[in-house]
Coordinates of C-alpha atoms in Angstrom, one line a residue:
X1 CA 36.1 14.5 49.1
X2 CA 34.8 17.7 46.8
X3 CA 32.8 15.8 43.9
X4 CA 33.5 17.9 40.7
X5 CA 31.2 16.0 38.5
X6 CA 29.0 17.8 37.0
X7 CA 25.2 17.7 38.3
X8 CA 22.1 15.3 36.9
X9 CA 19.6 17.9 35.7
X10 CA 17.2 15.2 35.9
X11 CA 17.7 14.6 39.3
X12 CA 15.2 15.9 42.0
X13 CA 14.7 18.6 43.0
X14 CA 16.5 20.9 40.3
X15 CA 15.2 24.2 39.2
X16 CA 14.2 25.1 35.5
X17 CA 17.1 27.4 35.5
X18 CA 19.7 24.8 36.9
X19 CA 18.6 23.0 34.4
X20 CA 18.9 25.2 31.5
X21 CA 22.5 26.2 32.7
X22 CA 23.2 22.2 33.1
X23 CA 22.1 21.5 29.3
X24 CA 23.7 24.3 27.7
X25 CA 26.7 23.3 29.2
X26 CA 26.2 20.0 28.1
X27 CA 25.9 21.1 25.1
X28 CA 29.0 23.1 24.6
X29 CA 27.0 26.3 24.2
X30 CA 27.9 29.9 25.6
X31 CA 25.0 31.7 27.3
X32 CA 25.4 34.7 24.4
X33 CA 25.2 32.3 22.1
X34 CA 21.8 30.6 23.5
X35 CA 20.3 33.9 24.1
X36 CA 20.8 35.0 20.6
X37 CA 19.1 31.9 19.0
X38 CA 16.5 32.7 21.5
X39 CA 15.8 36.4 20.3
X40 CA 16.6 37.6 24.0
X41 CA 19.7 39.0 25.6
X42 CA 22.2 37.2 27.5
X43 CA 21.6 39.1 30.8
X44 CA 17.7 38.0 30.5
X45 CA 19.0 34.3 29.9
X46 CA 21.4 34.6 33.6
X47 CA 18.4 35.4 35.2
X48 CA 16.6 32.7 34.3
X49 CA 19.3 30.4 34.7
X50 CA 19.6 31.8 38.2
X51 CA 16.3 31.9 39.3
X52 CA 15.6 35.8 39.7
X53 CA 12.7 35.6 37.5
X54 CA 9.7 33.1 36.7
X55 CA 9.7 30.8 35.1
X56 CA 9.3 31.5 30.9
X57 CA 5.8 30.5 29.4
X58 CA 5.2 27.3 27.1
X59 CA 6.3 28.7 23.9
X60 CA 9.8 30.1 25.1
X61 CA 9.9 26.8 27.1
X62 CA 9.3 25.2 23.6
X63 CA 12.1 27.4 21.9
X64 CA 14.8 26.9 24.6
X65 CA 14.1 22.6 24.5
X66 CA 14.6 23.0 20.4
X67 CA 17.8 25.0 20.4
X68 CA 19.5 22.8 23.3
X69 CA 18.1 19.6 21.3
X70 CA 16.5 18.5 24.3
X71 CA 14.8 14.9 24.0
X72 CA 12.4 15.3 26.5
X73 CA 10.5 18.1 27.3
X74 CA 10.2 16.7 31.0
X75 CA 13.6 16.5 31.3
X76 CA 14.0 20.7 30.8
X77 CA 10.9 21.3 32.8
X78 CA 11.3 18.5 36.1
X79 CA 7.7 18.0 35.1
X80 CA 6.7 14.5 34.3
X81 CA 3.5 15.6 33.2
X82 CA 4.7 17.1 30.4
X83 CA 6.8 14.4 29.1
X84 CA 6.6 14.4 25.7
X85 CA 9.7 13.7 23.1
X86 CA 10.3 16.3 21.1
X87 CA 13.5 16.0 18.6
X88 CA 13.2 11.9 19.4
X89 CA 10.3 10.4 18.2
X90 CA 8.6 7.2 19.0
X91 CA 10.5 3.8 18.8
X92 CA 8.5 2.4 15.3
X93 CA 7.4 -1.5 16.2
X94 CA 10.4 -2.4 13.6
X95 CA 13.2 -1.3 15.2
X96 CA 14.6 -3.9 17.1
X97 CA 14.7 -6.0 14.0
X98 CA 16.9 -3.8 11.8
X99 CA 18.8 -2.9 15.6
X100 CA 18.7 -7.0 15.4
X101 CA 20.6 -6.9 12.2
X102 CA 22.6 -4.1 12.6
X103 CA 24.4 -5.7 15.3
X104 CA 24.2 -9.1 13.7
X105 CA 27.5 -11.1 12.5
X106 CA 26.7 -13.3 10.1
X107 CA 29.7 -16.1 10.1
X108 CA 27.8 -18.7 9.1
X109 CA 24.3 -18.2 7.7
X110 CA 23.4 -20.6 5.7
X111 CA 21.6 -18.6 2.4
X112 CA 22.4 -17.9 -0.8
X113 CA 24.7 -15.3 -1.1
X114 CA 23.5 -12.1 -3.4
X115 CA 26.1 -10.6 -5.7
X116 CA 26.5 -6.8 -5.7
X117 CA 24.9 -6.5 -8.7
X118 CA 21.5 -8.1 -6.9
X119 CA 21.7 -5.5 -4.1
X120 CA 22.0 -2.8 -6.6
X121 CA 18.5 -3.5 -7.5
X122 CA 16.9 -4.4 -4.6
X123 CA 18.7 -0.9 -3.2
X124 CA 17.2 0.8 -5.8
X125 CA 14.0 -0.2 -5.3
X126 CA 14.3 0.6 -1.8
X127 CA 15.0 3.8 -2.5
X128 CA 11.9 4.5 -4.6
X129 CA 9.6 2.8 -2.0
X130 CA 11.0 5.3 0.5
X131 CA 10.1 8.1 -1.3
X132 CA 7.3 7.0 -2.8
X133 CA 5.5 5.9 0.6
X134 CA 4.0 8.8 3.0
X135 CA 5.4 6.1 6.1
X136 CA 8.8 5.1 4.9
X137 CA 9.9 3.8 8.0
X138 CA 7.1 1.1 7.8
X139 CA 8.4 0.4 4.3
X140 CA 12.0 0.0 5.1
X141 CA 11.1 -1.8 8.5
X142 CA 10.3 -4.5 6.7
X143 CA 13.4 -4.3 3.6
X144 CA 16.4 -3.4 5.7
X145 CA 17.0 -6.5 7.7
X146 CA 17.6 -8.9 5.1
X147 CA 19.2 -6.4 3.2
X148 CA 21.6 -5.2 5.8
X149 CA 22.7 -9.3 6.7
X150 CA 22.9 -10.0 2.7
X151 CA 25.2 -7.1 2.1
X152 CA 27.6 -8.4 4.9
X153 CA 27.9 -11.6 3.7
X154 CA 27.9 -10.1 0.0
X155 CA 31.6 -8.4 1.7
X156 CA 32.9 -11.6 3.3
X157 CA 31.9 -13.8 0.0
X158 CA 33.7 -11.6 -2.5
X159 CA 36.3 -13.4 -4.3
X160 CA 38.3 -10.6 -5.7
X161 CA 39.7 -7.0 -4.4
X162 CA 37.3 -5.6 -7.0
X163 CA 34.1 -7.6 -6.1
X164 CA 34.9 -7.0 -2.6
X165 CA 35.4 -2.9 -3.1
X166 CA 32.0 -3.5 -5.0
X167 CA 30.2 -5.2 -2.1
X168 CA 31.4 -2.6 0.5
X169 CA 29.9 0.0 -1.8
X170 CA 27.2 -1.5 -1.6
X171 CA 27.2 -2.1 2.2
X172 CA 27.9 1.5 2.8
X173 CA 25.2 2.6 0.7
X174 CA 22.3 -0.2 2.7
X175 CA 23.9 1.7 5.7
X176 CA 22.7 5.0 4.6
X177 CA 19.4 3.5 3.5
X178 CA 19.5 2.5 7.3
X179 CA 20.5 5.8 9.3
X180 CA 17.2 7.6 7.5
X181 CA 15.5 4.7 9.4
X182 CA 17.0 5.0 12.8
X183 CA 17.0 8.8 12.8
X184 CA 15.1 10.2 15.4
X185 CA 14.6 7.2 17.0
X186 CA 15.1 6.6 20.5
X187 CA 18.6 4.5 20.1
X188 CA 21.4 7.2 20.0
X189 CA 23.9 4.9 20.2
X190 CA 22.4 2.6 16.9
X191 CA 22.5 5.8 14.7
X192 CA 26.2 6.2 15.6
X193 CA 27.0 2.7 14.9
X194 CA 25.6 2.8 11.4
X195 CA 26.6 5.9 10.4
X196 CA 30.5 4.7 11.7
X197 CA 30.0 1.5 9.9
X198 CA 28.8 3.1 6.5
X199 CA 32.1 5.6 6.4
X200 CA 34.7 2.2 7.1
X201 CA 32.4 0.7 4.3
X202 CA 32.6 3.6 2.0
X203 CA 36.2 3.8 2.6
X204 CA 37.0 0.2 1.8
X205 CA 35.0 0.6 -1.2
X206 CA 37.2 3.3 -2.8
X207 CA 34.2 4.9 -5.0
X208 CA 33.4 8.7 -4.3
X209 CA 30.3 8.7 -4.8
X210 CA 29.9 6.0 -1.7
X211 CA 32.4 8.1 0.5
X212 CA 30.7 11.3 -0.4
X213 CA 27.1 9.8 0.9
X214 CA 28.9 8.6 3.9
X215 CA 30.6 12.4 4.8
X216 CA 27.2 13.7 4.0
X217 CA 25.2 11.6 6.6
X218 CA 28.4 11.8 9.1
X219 CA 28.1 15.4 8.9
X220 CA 24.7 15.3 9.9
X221 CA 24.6 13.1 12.4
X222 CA 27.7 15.8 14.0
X223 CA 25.3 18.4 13.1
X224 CA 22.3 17.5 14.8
X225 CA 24.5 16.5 17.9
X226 CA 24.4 20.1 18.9
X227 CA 26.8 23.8 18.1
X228 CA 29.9 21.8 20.2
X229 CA 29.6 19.3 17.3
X230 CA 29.6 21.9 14.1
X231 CA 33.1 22.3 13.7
X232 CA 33.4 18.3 13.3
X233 CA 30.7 18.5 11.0
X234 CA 32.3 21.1 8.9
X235 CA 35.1 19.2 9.0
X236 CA 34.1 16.4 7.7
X237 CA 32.0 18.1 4.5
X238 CA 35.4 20.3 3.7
X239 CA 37.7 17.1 3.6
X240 CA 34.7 15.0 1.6
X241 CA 34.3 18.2 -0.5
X242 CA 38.6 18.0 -0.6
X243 CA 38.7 14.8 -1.7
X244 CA 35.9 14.8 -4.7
X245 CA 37.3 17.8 -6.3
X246 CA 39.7 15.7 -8.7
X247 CA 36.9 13.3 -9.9
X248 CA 34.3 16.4 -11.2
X249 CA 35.6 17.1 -14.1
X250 CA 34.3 13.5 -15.6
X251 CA 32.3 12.5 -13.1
X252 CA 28.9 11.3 -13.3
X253 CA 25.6 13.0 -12.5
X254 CA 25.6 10.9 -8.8
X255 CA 29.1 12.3 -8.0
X256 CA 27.9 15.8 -9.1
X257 CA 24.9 15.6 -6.7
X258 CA 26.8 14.5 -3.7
X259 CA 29.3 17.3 -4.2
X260 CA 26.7 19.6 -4.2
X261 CA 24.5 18.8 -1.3
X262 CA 27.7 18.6 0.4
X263 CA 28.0 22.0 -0.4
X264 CA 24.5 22.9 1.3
X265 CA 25.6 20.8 4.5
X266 CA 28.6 23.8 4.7
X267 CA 25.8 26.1 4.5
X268 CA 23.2 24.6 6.4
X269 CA 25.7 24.4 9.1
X270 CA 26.9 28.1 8.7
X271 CA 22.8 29.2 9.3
X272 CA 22.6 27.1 12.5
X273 CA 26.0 29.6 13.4
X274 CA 24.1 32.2 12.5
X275 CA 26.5 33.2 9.5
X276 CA 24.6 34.7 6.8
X277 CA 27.1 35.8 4.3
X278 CA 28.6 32.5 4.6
X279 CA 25.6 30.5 4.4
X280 CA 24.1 32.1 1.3
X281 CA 27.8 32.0 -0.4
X282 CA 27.7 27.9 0.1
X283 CA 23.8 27.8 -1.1
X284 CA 25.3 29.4 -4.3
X285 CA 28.0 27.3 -4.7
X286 CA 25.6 24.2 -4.3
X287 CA 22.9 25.7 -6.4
X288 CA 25.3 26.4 -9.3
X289 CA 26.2 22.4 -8.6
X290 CA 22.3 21.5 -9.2
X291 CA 22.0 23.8 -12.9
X292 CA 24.9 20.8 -14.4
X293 CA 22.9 18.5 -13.7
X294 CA 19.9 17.3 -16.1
X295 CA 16.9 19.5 -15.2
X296 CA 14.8 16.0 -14.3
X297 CA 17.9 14.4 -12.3
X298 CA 16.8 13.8 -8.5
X299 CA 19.7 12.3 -6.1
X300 CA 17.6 9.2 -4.8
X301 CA 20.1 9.7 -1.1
X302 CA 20.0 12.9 -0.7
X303 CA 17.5 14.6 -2.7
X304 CA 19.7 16.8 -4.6
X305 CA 18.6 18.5 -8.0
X306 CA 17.3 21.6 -9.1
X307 CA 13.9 20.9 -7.9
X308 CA 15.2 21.0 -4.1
X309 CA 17.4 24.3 -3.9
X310 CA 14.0 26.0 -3.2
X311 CA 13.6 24.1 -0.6
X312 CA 17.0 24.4 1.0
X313 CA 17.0 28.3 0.1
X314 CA 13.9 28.0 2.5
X315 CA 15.7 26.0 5.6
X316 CA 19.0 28.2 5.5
X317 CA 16.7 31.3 6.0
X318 CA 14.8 29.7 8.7
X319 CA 17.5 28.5 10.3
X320 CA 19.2 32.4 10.0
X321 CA 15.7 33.3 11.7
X322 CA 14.8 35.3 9.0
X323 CA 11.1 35.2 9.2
X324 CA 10.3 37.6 6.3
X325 CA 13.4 36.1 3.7
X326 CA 12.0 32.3 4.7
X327 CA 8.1 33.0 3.6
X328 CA 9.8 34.9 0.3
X329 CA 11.7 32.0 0.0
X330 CA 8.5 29.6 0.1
X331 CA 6.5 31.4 -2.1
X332 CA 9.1 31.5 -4.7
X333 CA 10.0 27.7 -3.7
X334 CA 8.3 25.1 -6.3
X335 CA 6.7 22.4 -3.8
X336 CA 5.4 20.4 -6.7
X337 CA 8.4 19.7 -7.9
X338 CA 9.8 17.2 -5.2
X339 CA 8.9 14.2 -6.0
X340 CA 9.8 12.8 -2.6
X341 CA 6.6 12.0 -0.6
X342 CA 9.1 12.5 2.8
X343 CA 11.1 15.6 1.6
X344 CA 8.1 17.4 0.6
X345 CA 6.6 17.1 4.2
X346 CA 10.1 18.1 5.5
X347 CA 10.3 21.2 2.8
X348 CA 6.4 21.8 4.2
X349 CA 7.9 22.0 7.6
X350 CA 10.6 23.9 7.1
X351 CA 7.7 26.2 5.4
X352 CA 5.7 26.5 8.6
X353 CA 9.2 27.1 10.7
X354 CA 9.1 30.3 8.2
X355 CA 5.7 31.3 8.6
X356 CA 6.0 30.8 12.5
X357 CA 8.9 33.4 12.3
X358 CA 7.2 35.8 10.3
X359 CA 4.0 35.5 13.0
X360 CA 1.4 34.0 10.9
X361 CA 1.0 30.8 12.6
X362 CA -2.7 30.6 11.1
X363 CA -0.7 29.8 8.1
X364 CA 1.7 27.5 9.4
X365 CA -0.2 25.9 11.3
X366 CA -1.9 24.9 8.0
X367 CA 1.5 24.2 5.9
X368 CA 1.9 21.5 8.9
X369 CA -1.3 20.1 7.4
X370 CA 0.0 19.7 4.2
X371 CA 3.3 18.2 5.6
X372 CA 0.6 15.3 7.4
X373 CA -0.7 14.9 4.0
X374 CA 2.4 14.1 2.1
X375 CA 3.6 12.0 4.6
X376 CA 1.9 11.6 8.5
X377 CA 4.9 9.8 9.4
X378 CA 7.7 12.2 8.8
X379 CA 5.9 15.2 10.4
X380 CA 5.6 12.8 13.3
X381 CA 9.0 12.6 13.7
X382 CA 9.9 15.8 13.5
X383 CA 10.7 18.0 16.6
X384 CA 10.4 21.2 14.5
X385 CA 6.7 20.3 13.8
X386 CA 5.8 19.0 17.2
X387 CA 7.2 22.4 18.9
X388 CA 5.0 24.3 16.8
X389 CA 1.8 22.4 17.5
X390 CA 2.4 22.2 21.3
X391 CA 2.6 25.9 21.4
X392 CA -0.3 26.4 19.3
X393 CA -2.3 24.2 21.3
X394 CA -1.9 26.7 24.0
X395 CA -2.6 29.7 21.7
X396 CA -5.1 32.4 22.8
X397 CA -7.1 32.1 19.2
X398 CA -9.8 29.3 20.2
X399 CA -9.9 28.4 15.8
X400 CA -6.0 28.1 15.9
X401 CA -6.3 26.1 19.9
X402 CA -9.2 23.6 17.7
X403 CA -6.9 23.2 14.9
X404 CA -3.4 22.8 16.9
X405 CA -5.1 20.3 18.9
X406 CA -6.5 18.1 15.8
X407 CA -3.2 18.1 14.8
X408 CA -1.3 17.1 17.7
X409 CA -3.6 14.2 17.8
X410 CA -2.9 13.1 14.1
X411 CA 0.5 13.4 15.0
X412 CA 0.1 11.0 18.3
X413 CA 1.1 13.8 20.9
X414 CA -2.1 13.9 22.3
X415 CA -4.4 11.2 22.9
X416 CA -7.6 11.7 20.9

């Protein structure tokens, strides 16, 4: 009998080129459409795929593993020597106690049951440890699993439809609080879990700003699944954006906010299409969201607020691949004021992203430095940042091969 299913890349002996053809495919992706993210035309990409010419060198290797999302980078080049994650980083030590209550029920634990006005405060101080620490997930290691059990059982012990529509919202919102933990960690399946669970929860709970949070993360998590994905994710924003319309007339600064990075999600998913007009036209509409709000406000979810349109102005040129507009973008971009320790190491890689593209890797290669400073554990985490450094470890500068290498061990992908 013919078997139709389609082949194991990571089965041996497979050729880089199978293997590129097998992930593309995999991920929904046309070969124009990969060759253009790549900078290189489609009849180049067919040869490689084929086999009729070698195989590319480590930094188009590098580029072809971030556009396809691949995990790991032994599983695009069939070499185990190489294996290194690149957009999944390491399992932290505390995972398997928030997977642990994640995937808890608890019927009948016997504690004191919080009201939702108690995980209100302990979800705002969350929140402000998070940002505040340069290794949040250490920090919310240690918060989330007695937060995530006491919110459930804050849901099952409500007494009325309104304290149970509070308690959800409050559920939903420890659910975000957990998907910035699980992100990027090897447990694909857990971040789809919680990111499932915090839309029912958001739903039940009938508040927009809760529903809005929860489309914002869905979309993301559709996002980052890959191009076949971006029309799910678009979806979701345009109905969340749909459905919040009606409440903005009186709504409060924390509905205002999650309208408006909503609006940047539209747009930060039009760059990754490679849409320009479109994506500038939603990074309007979003930053015209951010000048009503207070110049001080700062979403404590999703960042939102004047101070971060420079920074998103910087990742939808990067992600057009517009090397000069991203570095115009930085310098006009106001670093200083995020007050996120984990968003300005993100901003500062999105930075070096820019400065890579506009061939001045001394330069990014230092931005990633400052991203280690603000916080070591996001750029850890991050398979933007870990591309970068692997190819500069292999640069033909010795000064930029010393510093690429310093930094890859800082980062943990090479041993010191």
């Amino acid at each position: 009998m013919r078997n139709n299913a389609t082949p194991d890349p990571f089965a041996e002996p497979v050729a880089f080129g199978q293997r590129v053809q097998i992930l593309r495919d995999r991920r929904g992706m046309s070969r124009p459409v990969l060759a253009g993210l790549l900078g290189m035309s489609p009849s180049w990409l067919k040869q490689v795929e084929n086999g009729q010419i070698q195989v590319p060198k480590l930094p188009m290797i590098l580029r072809i593993a971030e556009v396809l999302r691949v995990r790991d980078l032994a599983d695009l080049t069939g070499d185990q020597s190489l294996a290194v994650d690149l957009f999944i980083g390491p399992g932290h030590a505390k995972l398997p106690a928030v997977r642990d209550a994640i995937n808890a029920f608890p019927l009948s634990v016997e504690r004191p049951v919080p009201s939702a006005l108690h995980l209100r405060h302990r979800l705002s101080g969350a929140w402000t440890a998070r940002h505040t620490a340069p290794n949040h997930r250490e920090v919310l290691g240690d918060l989330l699993p007695d937060l995530i059990i006491d919110a459930q059982l804050a849901v099952r012990a409500a007494d009325s439809a309104a304290d149970r529509r509070a308690a959800q919202a409050a559920l939903s919102e420890v659910y975000s609080l957990s998907q910035f933990f699980v992100a990027y960690q090897p447990d694909s399946s857990l971040l789809w879990r919680v990111a499932e669970r915090g839309m029912v929860a958001a739903h039940e709970s009938e508040d927009p700003h809760a529903i809005g949070v929860a489309a914002w993360l869905t979309a993301q998590a559709h996002r980052d699944s890959g191009p076949g994905h971006f029309d799910v994710a678009d979806a979701v924003t345009t109905e969340a954006l749909r459905y919040l319309e009606p409440f903005l007339p009186d709504a409060p600064d924390k509905v205002l906010a999650i309208c408006g990075a909503l609006q940047f999600e539209a747009g930060y998913t039009a760059a990754r299409r490679g849409e320009n007009g479109v994506a500038w036209g939603w990074w309007d509409k979003a930053d015209k969201a951010a000048r009503k709000l207070p110049a001080t406000y700062y979403h404590p979810i999703t960042s939102f607020s004047r101070a971060i349109m420079g920074a998103h102005a910087v990742t939808v040129a990067v992600e057009l691949r517009a090397g000069g507009e991203s570095v115009r973008q930085s310098v006009k971009s106001d670093a200083t004021a995020i007050p996120s320790r984990p968003r300005l190491a993100r901003h500062r890689i999105e930075e070096a992203r820019g400065y890579q593209l506009d061939n001045q890797p001394e330069v990014a290669l230092a931005t990633l430095d400052k991203a280690h400073e603000a916080a070591p554990e996001t750029i850890r985490y991050n398979g933007y940042a870990r591309r970068i450094i692997l190819e500069e470890t292999e640069a033909k500068s010795p000064d930029r091969r010393r510093r690429a290498s310093e930094l890859a061990v800082k980062v943990g992908l090479l041993a010191a």
